[in-house]
PDB file of C-alpha atoms in Angstrom:
ATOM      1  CA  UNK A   1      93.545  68.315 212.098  1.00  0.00           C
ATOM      2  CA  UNK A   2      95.995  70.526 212.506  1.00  0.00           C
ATOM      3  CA  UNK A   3      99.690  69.550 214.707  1.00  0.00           C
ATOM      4  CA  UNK A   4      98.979  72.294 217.358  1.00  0.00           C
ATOM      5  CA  UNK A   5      95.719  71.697 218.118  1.00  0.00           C
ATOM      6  CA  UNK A   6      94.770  70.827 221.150  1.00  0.00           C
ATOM      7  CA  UNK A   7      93.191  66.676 221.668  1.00  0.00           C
ATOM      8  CA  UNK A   8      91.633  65.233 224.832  1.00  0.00           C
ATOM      9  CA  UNK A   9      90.766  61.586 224.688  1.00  0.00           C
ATOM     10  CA  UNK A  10      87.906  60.709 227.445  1.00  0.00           C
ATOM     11  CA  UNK A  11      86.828  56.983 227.999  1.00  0.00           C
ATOM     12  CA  UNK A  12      83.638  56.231 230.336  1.00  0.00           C
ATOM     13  CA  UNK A  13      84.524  55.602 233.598  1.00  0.00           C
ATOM     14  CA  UNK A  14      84.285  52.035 235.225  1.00  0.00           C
ATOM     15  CA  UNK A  15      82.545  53.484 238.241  1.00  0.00           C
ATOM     16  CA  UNK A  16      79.406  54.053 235.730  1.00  0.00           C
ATOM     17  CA  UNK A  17      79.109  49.851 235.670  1.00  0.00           C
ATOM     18  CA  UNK A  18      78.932  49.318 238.922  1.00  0.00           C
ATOM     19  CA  UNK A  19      75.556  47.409 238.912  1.00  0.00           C
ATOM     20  CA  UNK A  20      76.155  45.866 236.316  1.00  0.00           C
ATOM     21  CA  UNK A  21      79.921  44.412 237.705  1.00  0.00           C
ATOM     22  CA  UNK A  22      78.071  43.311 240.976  1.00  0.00           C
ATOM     23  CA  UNK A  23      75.325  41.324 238.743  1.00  0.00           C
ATOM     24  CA  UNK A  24      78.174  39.569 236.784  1.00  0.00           C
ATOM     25  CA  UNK A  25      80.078  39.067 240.320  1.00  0.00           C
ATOM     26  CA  UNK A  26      76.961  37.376 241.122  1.00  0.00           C
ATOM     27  CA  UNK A  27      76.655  35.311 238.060  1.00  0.00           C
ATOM     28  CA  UNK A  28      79.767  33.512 238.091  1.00  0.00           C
ATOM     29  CA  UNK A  29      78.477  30.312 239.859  1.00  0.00           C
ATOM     30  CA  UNK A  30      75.752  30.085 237.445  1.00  0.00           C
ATOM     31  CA  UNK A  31      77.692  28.213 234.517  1.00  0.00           C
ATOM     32  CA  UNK A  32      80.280  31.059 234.155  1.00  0.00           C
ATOM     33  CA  UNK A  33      77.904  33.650 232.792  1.00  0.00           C
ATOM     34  CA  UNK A  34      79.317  36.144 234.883  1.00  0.00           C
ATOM     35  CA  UNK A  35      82.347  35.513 233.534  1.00  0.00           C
ATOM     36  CA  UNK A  36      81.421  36.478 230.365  1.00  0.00           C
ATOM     37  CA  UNK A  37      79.434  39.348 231.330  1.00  0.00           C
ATOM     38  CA  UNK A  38      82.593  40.834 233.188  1.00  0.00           C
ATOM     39  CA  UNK A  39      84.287  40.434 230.085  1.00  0.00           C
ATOM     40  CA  UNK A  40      81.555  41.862 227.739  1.00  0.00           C
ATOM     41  CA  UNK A  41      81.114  45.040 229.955  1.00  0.00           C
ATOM     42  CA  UNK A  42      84.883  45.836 230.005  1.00  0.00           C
ATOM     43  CA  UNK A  43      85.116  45.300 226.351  1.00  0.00           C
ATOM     44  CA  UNK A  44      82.516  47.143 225.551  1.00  0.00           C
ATOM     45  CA  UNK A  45      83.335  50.120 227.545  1.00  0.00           C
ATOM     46  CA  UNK A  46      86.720  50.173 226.389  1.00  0.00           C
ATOM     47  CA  UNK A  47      85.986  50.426 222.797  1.00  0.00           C
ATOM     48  CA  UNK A  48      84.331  53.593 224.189  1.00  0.00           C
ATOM     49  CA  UNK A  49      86.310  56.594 223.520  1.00  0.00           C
ATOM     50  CA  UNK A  50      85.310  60.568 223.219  1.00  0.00           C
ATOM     51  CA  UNK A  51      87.956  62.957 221.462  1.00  0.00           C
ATOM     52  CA  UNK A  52      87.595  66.531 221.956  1.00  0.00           C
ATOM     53  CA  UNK A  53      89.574  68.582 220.005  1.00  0.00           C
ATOM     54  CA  UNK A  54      89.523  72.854 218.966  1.00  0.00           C
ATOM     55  CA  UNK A  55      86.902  72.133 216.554  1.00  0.00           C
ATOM     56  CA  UNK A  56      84.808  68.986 216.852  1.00  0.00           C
ATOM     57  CA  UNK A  57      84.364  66.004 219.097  1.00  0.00           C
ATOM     58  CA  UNK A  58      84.635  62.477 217.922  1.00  0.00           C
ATOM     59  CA  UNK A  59      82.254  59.802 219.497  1.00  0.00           C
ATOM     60  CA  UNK A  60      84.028  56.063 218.826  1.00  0.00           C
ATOM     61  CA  UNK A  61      82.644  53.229 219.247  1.00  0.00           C
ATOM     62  CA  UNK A  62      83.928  49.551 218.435  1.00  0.00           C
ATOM     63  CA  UNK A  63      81.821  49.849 214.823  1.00  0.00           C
ATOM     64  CA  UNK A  64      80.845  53.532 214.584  1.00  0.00           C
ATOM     65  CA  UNK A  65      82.961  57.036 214.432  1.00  0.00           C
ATOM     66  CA  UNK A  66      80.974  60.401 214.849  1.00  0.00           C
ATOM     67  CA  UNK A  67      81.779  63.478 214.256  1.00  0.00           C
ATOM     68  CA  UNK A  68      80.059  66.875 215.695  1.00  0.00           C
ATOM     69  CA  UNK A  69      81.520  70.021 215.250  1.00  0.00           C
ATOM     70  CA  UNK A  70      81.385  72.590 218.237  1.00  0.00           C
ATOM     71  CA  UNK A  71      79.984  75.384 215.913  1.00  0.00           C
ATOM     72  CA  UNK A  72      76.758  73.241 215.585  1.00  0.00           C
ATOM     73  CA  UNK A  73      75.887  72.353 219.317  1.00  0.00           C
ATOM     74  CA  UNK A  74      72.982  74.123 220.819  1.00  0.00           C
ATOM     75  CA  UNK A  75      72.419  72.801 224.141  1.00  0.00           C
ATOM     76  CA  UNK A  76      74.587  70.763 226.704  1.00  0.00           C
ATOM     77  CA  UNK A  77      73.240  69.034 229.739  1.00  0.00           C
ATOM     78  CA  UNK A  78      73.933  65.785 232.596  1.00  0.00           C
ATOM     79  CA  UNK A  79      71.721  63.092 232.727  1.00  0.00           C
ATOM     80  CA  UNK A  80      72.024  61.316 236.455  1.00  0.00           C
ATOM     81  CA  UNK A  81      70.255  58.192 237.394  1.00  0.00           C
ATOM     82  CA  UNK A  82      70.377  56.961 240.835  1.00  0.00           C
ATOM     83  CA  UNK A  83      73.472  54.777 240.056  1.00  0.00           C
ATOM     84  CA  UNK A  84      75.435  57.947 238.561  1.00  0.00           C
ATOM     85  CA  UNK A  85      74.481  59.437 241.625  1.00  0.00           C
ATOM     86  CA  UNK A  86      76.062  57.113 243.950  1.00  0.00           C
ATOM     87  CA  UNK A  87      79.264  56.531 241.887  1.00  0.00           C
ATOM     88  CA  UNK A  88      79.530  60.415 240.746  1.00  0.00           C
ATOM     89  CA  UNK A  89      79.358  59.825 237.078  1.00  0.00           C
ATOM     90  CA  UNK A  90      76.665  60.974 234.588  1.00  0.00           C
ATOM     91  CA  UNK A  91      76.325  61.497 230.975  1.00  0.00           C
ATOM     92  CA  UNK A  92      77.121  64.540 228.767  1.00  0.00           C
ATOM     93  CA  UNK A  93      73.837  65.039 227.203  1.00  0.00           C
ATOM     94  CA  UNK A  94      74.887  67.333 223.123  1.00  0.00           C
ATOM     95  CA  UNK A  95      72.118  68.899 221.268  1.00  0.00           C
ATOM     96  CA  UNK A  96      72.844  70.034 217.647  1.00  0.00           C
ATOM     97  CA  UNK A  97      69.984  70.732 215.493  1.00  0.00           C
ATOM     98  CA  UNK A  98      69.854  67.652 213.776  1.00  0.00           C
ATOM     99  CA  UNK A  99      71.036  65.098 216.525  1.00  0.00           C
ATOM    100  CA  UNK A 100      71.143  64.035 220.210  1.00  0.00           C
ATOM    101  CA  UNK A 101      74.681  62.357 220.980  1.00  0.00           C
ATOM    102  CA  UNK A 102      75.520  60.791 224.734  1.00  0.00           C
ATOM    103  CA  UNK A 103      78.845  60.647 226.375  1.00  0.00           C
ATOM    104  CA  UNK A 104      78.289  58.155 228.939  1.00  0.00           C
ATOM    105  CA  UNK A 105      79.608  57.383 232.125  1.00  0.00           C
ATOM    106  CA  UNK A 106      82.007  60.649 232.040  1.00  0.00           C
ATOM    107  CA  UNK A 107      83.346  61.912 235.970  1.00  0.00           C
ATOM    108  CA  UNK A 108      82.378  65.539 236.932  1.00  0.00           C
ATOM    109  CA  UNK A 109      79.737  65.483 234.309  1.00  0.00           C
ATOM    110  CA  UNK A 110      78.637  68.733 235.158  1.00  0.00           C
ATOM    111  CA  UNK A 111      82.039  70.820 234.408  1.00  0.00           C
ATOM    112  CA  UNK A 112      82.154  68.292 231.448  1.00  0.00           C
ATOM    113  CA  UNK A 113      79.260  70.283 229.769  1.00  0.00           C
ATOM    114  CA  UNK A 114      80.437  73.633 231.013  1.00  0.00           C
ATOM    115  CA  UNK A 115      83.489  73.377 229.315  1.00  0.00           C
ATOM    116  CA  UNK A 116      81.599  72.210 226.171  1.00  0.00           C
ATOM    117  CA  UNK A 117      79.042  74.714 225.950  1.00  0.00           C
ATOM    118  CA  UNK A 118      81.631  77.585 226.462  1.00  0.00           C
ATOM    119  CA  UNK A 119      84.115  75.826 223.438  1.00  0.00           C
ATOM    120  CA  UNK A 120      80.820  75.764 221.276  1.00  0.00           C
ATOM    121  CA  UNK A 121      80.410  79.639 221.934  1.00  0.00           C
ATOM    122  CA  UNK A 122      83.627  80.263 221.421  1.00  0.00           C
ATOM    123  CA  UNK A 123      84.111  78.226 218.144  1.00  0.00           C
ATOM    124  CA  UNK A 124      81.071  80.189 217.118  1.00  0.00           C
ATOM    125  CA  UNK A 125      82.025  83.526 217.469  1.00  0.00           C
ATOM    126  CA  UNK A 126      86.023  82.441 215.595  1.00  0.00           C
ATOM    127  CA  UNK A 127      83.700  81.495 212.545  1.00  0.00           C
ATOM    128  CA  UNK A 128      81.688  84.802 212.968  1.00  0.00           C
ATOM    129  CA  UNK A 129      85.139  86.560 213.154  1.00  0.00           C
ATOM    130  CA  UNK A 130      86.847  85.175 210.744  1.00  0.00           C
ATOM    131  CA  UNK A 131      87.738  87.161 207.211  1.00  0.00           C
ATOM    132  CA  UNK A 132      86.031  86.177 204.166  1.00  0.00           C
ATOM    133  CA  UNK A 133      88.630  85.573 201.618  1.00  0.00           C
ATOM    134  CA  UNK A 134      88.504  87.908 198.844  1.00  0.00           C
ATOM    135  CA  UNK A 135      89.492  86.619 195.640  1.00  0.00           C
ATOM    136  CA  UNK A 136      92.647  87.980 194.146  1.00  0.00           C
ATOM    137  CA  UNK A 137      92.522  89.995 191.203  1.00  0.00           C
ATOM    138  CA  UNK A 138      94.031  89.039 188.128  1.00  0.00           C
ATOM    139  CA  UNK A 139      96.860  90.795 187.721  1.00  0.00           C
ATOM    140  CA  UNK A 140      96.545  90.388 183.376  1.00  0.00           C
ATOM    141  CA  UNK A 141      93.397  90.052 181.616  1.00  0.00           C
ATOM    142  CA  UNK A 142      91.587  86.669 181.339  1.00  0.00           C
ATOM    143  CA  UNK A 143      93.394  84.381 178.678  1.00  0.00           C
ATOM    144  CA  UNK A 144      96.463  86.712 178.345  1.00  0.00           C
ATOM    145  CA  UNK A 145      98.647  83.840 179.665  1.00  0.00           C
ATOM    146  CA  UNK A 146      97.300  81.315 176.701  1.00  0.00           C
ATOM    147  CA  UNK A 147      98.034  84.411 174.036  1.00  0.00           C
ATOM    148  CA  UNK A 148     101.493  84.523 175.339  1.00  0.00           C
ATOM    149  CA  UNK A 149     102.067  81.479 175.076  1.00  0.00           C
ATOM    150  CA  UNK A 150     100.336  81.179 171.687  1.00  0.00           C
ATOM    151  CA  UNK A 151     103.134  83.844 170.702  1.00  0.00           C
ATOM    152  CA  UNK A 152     106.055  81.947 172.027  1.00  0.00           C
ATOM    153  CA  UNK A 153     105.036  78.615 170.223  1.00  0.00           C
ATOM    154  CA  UNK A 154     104.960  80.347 167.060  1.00  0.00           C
ATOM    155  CA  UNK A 155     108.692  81.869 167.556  1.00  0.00           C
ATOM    156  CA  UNK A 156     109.927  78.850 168.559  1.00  0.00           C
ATOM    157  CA  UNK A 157     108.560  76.868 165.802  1.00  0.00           C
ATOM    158  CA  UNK A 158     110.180  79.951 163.469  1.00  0.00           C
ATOM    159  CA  UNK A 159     106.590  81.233 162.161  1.00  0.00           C
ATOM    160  CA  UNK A 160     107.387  84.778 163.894  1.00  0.00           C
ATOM    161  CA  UNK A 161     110.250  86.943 163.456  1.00  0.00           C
ATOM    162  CA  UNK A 162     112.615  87.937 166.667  1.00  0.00           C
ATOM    163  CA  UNK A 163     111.052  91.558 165.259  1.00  0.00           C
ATOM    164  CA  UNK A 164     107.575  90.609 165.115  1.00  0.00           C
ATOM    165  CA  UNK A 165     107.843  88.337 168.301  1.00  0.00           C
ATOM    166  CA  UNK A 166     109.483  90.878 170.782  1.00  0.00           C
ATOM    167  CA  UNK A 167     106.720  93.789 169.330  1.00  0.00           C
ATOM    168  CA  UNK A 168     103.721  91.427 169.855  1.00  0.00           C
ATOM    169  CA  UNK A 169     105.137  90.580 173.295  1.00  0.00           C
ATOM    170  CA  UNK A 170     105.123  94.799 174.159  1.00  0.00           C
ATOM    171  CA  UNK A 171     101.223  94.820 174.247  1.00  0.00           C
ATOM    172  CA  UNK A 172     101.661  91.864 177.731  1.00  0.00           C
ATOM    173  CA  UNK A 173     103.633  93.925 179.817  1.00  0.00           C
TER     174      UNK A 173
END
């Protein structure tokens, strides 16, 4: 990754858990498992991290790190369940041809994609745009480099004259 480009670090947003807080609120008198709940939900969601950058996004998790590059995503959309609904969250639904990935629990879900789809398009047409790199053309003949040098070790180990040396070396320049 280059130093200028640009990085936007989401996290899934607590409103997204709301059912599930309100069942661990609930749990609490019942030997503490809402306790633990509470504390396996915020965990859990804040090992939860999405990082956008120019040319990929990176899905991390508290074991797994994905990486999809804009070029390859087809198709953005929001999944909204009732809950989403209520707390205005959704998830970012990414299509590439060869996977499905989810950010969950992301706020304006909808612009979320937008903005997505249009960095996908526009990573696609960079690639389409940019130069192919033509290969530079040898400015000497293949293996003129290891003749020259061939030469010079021979002078310096006093096998060829200055004479011979300096007329061989005529036919490199």
């Amino acid at each position: 990754m280059s130093t200028n480009e640009k990085k936007i670090i989401l996290k899934p947003s607590h409103k997204s858990l709301l059912w599930w807080y309100l069942l661990a609120v609930l749990l609490i008198p019942v030997f503490g498992i809402g306790i633990y709940l509470l504390y396996r939900f915020y965990t859990t969601h804040q090992s939860i991290s999405y990082i956008i950058t120019d040319h990929r996004i990176t899905l991390k998790d508290s074991s797994v790190t994905e990486n999809i590059d804009l070029a390859s995503i087809v198709e953005t959309g929001v999944f909204r369940g009732l809950n989403e609904k209520i707390t205005g969250t959704g998830n970012v639904v990414i299509k590439t041809k060869a996977r499905t990935a989810t950010l969950i629990g992301q706020e304006e879900p909808g612009q979320l994609a937008e903005l997505i789809r249009r960095a996908a398009e526009a990573e696609r047409r960079r690639i389409e745009e940019k130069p192919e790199k033509k290969e530079k053309a040898a400015s000497q003949n293949p293996g003129t480099l290891d003749k020259r040098d061939y030469l010079t070790g021979l002078w310096q180990q006093g096998l060829l004259s200055d004479e011979d040396f300096k007329k061989e070396m005529k036919h490199f320049q």
